[in-house]
Amino acid sequence: MKMLVRLLVLFVLLDMGLCYAVAQVGFGVGVDFTPGAYDERRLSREEKKEPPKNPMVEKISERFGQKSEELQRLWRRGYGYVELIKILLIVKEVNKDLNEIVKQRDKRVRLSKIAESYGVDYHMIYTLSYAIRSELETENNTTSGSSEDR
């Protein structure tokens, strides 16, 4: 019995040594036990690239003279092209800060209610926003060849 236990312990130790040796060689499969593997993953996470800029949002920011980064951030959060244009038209009409209107919109207040609260004709905003979108899409299609729609 003692001999069997000793053999079993010996095989377990040999198996552990073999697993450790294979992990050090690193065949590209399985868990990587090499020191520094965590550091490499952490570095790659820290060096995340900024997502590519949407060309249509760039056109909208140029058209309204707004910071592209702010509009790109709103677009990545789920704001559509027409919604961005409507918000920017309201901002332009009432001379308010973009963030003030966005805060209200984030509270799920309808754009028609926001426009109404500032005394802006929402029907005019609605009509104009689709016209501007069509115009910008036409420009975007002629310069890039395609448009990503939301």
PDB file of C-alpha atoms in Angstrom:
ATOM      1  CA  MET A   1       0.000   0.000   0.000  1.00  0.00           C
ATOM      2  CA  LYS A   2       2.820   2.401   0.900  1.00  0.00           C
ATOM      3  CA  MET A   3       4.478   1.606  -2.390  1.00  0.00           C
ATOM      4  CA  LEU A   4       1.274   2.438  -4.284  1.00  0.00           C
ATOM      5  CA  VAL A   5       0.945   5.794  -2.489  1.00  0.00           C
ATOM      6  CA  ARG A   6       4.588   6.622  -3.248  1.00  0.00           C
ATOM      7  CA  LEU A   7       4.102   5.787  -6.925  1.00  0.00           C
ATOM      8  CA  LEU A   8       0.942   7.879  -7.047  1.00  0.00           C
ATOM      9  CA  VAL A   9       2.726  10.863  -5.449  1.00  0.00           C
ATOM     10  CA  LEU A  10       5.631  10.404  -7.851  1.00  0.00           C
ATOM     11  CA  PHE A  11       3.314  10.377 -10.883  1.00  0.00           C
ATOM     12  CA  VAL A  12       1.449  13.453  -9.634  1.00  0.00           C
ATOM     13  CA  LEU A  13       4.723  15.336  -9.137  1.00  0.00           C
ATOM     14  CA  LEU A  14       5.979  14.288 -12.573  1.00  0.00           C
ATOM     15  CA  ASP A  15       2.670  15.325 -14.110  1.00  0.00           C
ATOM     16  CA  MET A  16       2.826  18.728 -12.397  1.00  0.00           C
ATOM     17  CA  GLY A  17       6.401  19.199 -13.567  1.00  0.00           C
ATOM     18  CA  LEU A  18       5.434  18.283 -17.122  1.00  0.00           C
ATOM     19  CA  CYS A  19       2.483  20.712 -17.061  1.00  0.00           C
ATOM     20  CA  TYR A  20       4.724  23.492 -15.783  1.00  0.00           C
ATOM     21  CA  ALA A  21       7.340  22.784 -18.466  1.00  0.00           C
ATOM     22  CA  VAL A  22       4.715  22.797 -21.235  1.00  0.00           C
ATOM     23  CA  ALA A  23       3.239  26.030 -19.907  1.00  0.00           C
ATOM     24  CA  GLN A  24       6.684  27.636 -19.984  1.00  0.00           C
ATOM     25  CA  VAL A  25       7.266  26.556 -23.579  1.00  0.00           C
ATOM     26  CA  GLY A  26       3.934  28.075 -24.527  1.00  0.00           C
ATOM     27  CA  PHE A  27       2.350  26.383 -27.504  1.00  0.00           C
ATOM     28  CA  GLY A  28      -0.125  29.247 -27.785  1.00  0.00           C
ATOM     29  CA  VAL A  29      -2.956  27.230 -26.298  1.00  0.00           C
ATOM     30  CA  GLY A  30      -4.269  27.242 -22.763  1.00  0.00           C
ATOM     31  CA  VAL A  31      -3.253  29.195 -19.716  1.00  0.00           C
ATOM     32  CA  ASP A  32      -0.014  31.147 -19.834  1.00  0.00           C
ATOM     33  CA  PHE A  33       1.919  30.731 -16.586  1.00  0.00           C
ATOM     34  CA  THR A  34       4.905  32.792 -17.651  1.00  0.00           C
ATOM     35  CA  PRO A  35       5.708  35.768 -15.480  1.00  0.00           C
ATOM     36  CA  GLY A  36       4.711  39.009 -17.117  1.00  0.00           C
ATOM     37  CA  ALA A  37       1.749  37.669 -19.078  1.00  0.00           C
ATOM     38  CA  TYR A  38      -0.602  39.661 -16.869  1.00  0.00           C
ATOM     39  CA  ASP A  39       1.485  42.796 -17.380  1.00  0.00           C
ATOM     40  CA  GLU A  40       1.247  42.447 -21.162  1.00  0.00           C
ATOM     41  CA  ARG A  41      -2.538  42.081 -21.035  1.00  0.00           C
ATOM     42  CA  ARG A  42      -2.831  45.045 -18.697  1.00  0.00           C
ATOM     43  CA  LEU A  43      -0.666  47.187 -20.961  1.00  0.00           C
ATOM     44  CA  SER A  44      -2.705  46.296 -24.017  1.00  0.00           C
ATOM     45  CA  ARG A  45      -5.876  47.208 -22.125  1.00  0.00           C
ATOM     46  CA  GLU A  46      -4.388  50.564 -21.094  1.00  0.00           C
ATOM     47  CA  GLU A  47      -3.306  51.334 -24.652  1.00  0.00           C
ATOM     48  CA  LYS A  48      -6.817  51.063 -26.090  1.00  0.00           C
ATOM     49  CA  LYS A  49      -7.206  53.125 -29.175  1.00  0.00           C
ATOM     50  CA  GLU A  50      -9.870  55.749 -29.586  1.00  0.00           C
ATOM     51  CA  PRO A  51     -12.692  54.312 -31.698  1.00  0.00           C
ATOM     52  CA  PRO A  52     -12.681  55.492 -35.311  1.00  0.00           C
ATOM     53  CA  LYS A  53     -14.526  58.721 -35.955  1.00  0.00           C
ATOM     54  CA  ASN A  54     -17.797  58.563 -37.822  1.00  0.00           C
ATOM     55  CA  PRO A  55     -17.521  60.710 -40.982  1.00  0.00           C
ATOM     56  CA  MET A  56     -21.193  61.721 -40.878  1.00  0.00           C
ATOM     57  CA  VAL A  57     -20.828  62.993 -37.305  1.00  0.00           C
ATOM     58  CA  GLU A  58     -17.719  64.887 -38.445  1.00  0.00           C
ATOM     59  CA  LYS A  59     -19.842  66.600 -41.124  1.00  0.00           C
ATOM     60  CA  ILE A  60     -22.503  67.473 -38.547  1.00  0.00           C
ATOM     61  CA  SER A  61     -19.898  68.966 -36.207  1.00  0.00           C
ATOM     62  CA  GLU A  62     -18.413  71.040 -39.044  1.00  0.00           C
ATOM     63  CA  ARG A  63     -21.851  72.244 -40.104  1.00  0.00           C
ATOM     64  CA  PHE A  64     -22.771  73.470 -36.626  1.00  0.00           C
ATOM     65  CA  GLY A  65     -19.317  74.504 -35.407  1.00  0.00           C
ATOM     66  CA  GLN A  66     -19.393  72.093 -32.460  1.00  0.00           C
ATOM     67  CA  LYS A  67     -16.571  70.023 -31.004  1.00  0.00           C
ATOM     68  CA  SER A  68     -16.296  66.783 -32.926  1.00  0.00           C
ATOM     69  CA  GLU A  69     -15.242  64.770 -29.859  1.00  0.00           C
ATOM     70  CA  GLU A  70     -18.409  65.684 -27.965  1.00  0.00           C
ATOM     71  CA  LEU A  71     -20.682  64.732 -30.854  1.00  0.00           C
ATOM     72  CA  GLN A  72     -18.739  61.504 -31.471  1.00  0.00           C
ATOM     73  CA  ARG A  73     -19.218  60.610 -27.805  1.00  0.00           C
ATOM     74  CA  LEU A  74     -22.966  61.264 -28.042  1.00  0.00           C
ATOM     75  CA  TRP A  75     -23.185  59.216 -31.242  1.00  0.00           C
ATOM     76  CA  ARG A  76     -21.379  56.282 -29.583  1.00  0.00           C
ATOM     77  CA  ARG A  77     -23.857  56.551 -26.690  1.00  0.00           C
ATOM     78  CA  GLY A  78     -26.694  55.967 -29.161  1.00  0.00           C
ATOM     79  CA  TYR A  79     -27.790  59.373 -30.375  1.00  0.00           C
ATOM     80  CA  GLY A  80     -28.768  59.218 -34.051  1.00  0.00           C
ATOM     81  CA  TYR A  81     -27.774  61.651 -36.771  1.00  0.00           C
ATOM     82  CA  VAL A  82     -31.172  63.358 -36.928  1.00  0.00           C
ATOM     83  CA  GLU A  83     -31.379  63.531 -33.151  1.00  0.00           C
ATOM     84  CA  LEU A  84     -27.971  65.218 -32.999  1.00  0.00           C
ATOM     85  CA  ILE A  85     -29.024  67.672 -35.696  1.00  0.00           C
ATOM     86  CA  LYS A  86     -32.287  68.463 -33.882  1.00  0.00           C
ATOM     87  CA  ILE A  87     -30.432  69.063 -30.619  1.00  0.00           C
ATOM     88  CA  LEU A  88     -27.909  71.308 -32.362  1.00  0.00           C
ATOM     89  CA  LEU A  89     -30.687  73.271 -34.068  1.00  0.00           C
ATOM     90  CA  ILE A  90     -32.352  73.841 -30.689  1.00  0.00           C
ATOM     91  CA  VAL A  91     -29.000  74.851 -29.167  1.00  0.00           C
ATOM     92  CA  LYS A  92     -28.420  77.296 -32.024  1.00  0.00           C
ATOM     93  CA  GLU A  93     -31.933  78.714 -31.811  1.00  0.00           C
ATOM     94  CA  VAL A  94     -31.976  79.341 -28.035  1.00  0.00           C
ATOM     95  CA  ASN A  95     -28.261  80.056 -27.530  1.00  0.00           C
ATOM     96  CA  LYS A  96     -27.901  77.444 -24.775  1.00  0.00           C
ATOM     97  CA  ASP A  97     -25.085  75.040 -23.963  1.00  0.00           C
ATOM     98  CA  LEU A  98     -25.199  71.655 -25.712  1.00  0.00           C
ATOM     99  CA  ASN A  99     -24.782  69.815 -22.403  1.00  0.00           C
ATOM    100  CA  GLU A 100     -27.845  71.540 -20.958  1.00  0.00           C
ATOM    101  CA  ILE A 101     -30.065  70.178 -23.740  1.00  0.00           C
ATOM    102  CA  VAL A 102     -28.373  66.749 -23.627  1.00  0.00           C
ATOM    103  CA  LYS A 103     -29.009  66.487 -19.866  1.00  0.00           C
ATOM    104  CA  GLN A 104     -32.716  67.015 -20.478  1.00  0.00           C
ATOM    105  CA  ARG A 105     -32.686  64.489 -23.313  1.00  0.00           C
ATOM    106  CA  ASP A 106     -30.880  61.965 -21.100  1.00  0.00           C
ATOM    107  CA  LYS A 107     -33.828  62.240 -18.718  1.00  0.00           C
ATOM    108  CA  ARG A 108     -35.938  60.989 -21.653  1.00  0.00           C
ATOM    109  CA  VAL A 109     -37.631  64.336 -22.226  1.00  0.00           C
ATOM    110  CA  ARG A 110     -38.914  64.457 -25.799  1.00  0.00           C
ATOM    111  CA  LEU A 111     -37.191  66.892 -28.111  1.00  0.00           C
ATOM    112  CA  SER A 112     -40.585  68.416 -28.921  1.00  0.00           C
ATOM    113  CA  LYS A 113     -41.090  69.177 -25.203  1.00  0.00           C
ATOM    114  CA  ILE A 114     -37.577  70.613 -24.908  1.00  0.00           C
ATOM    115  CA  ALA A 115     -38.162  72.843 -27.937  1.00  0.00           C
ATOM    116  CA  GLU A 116     -41.561  73.879 -26.603  1.00  0.00           C
ATOM    117  CA  SER A 117     -40.079  74.794 -23.205  1.00  0.00           C
ATOM    118  CA  TYR A 118     -37.696  77.206 -24.954  1.00  0.00           C
ATOM    119  CA  GLY A 119     -40.366  78.591 -27.285  1.00  0.00           C
ATOM    120  CA  VAL A 120     -38.920  77.034 -30.452  1.00  0.00           C
ATOM    121  CA  ASP A 121     -41.112  75.787 -33.309  1.00  0.00           C
ATOM    122  CA  TYR A 122     -40.481  72.033 -33.236  1.00  0.00           C
ATOM    123  CA  HIS A 123     -42.129  71.445 -36.614  1.00  0.00           C
ATOM    124  CA  MET A 124     -39.528  73.740 -38.191  1.00  0.00           C
ATOM    125  CA  ILE A 125     -36.714  71.908 -36.310  1.00  0.00           C
ATOM    126  CA  TYR A 126     -38.107  68.547 -37.436  1.00  0.00           C
ATOM    127  CA  THR A 127     -38.361  69.521 -41.108  1.00  0.00           C
ATOM    128  CA  LEU A 128     -35.013  71.280 -41.201  1.00  0.00           C
ATOM    129  CA  SER A 129     -33.182  68.412 -39.469  1.00  0.00           C
ATOM    130  CA  TYR A 130     -34.165  65.887 -42.158  1.00  0.00           C
ATOM    131  CA  ALA A 131     -33.239  68.336 -44.909  1.00  0.00           C
ATOM    132  CA  ILE A 132     -29.812  68.895 -43.326  1.00  0.00           C
ATOM    133  CA  ARG A 133     -29.310  65.155 -42.889  1.00  0.00           C
ATOM    134  CA  SER A 134     -30.091  64.515 -46.560  1.00  0.00           C
ATOM    135  CA  GLU A 135     -27.727  67.277 -47.597  1.00  0.00           C
ATOM    136  CA  LEU A 136     -24.910  65.969 -45.384  1.00  0.00           C
ATOM    137  CA  GLU A 137     -25.469  62.367 -46.527  1.00  0.00           C
ATOM    138  CA  THR A 138     -25.227  63.502 -50.134  1.00  0.00           C
ATOM    139  CA  GLU A 139     -21.951  65.273 -49.350  1.00  0.00           C
ATOM    140  CA  ASN A 140     -20.727  62.248 -47.389  1.00  0.00           C
ATOM    141  CA  ASN A 141     -21.636  59.818 -50.187  1.00  0.00           C
ATOM    142  CA  THR A 142     -19.829  61.867 -52.796  1.00  0.00           C
ATOM    143  CA  THR A 143     -16.665  62.123 -50.693  1.00  0.00           C
ATOM    144  CA  SER A 144     -16.497  58.630 -49.184  1.00  0.00           C
ATOM    145  CA  GLY A 145     -18.629  56.482 -51.446  1.00  0.00           C
ATOM    146  CA  SER A 146     -20.911  55.147 -48.693  1.00  0.00           C
ATOM    147  CA  SER A 147     -22.761  56.204 -45.582  1.00  0.00           C
ATOM    148  CA  GLU A 148     -23.345  54.433 -42.305  1.00  0.00           C
ATOM    149  CA  ASP A 149     -26.907  55.105 -41.234  1.00  0.00           C
ATOM    150  CA  ARG A 150     -28.396  55.057 -37.799  1.00  0.00           C
TER     151      ARG A 150
END
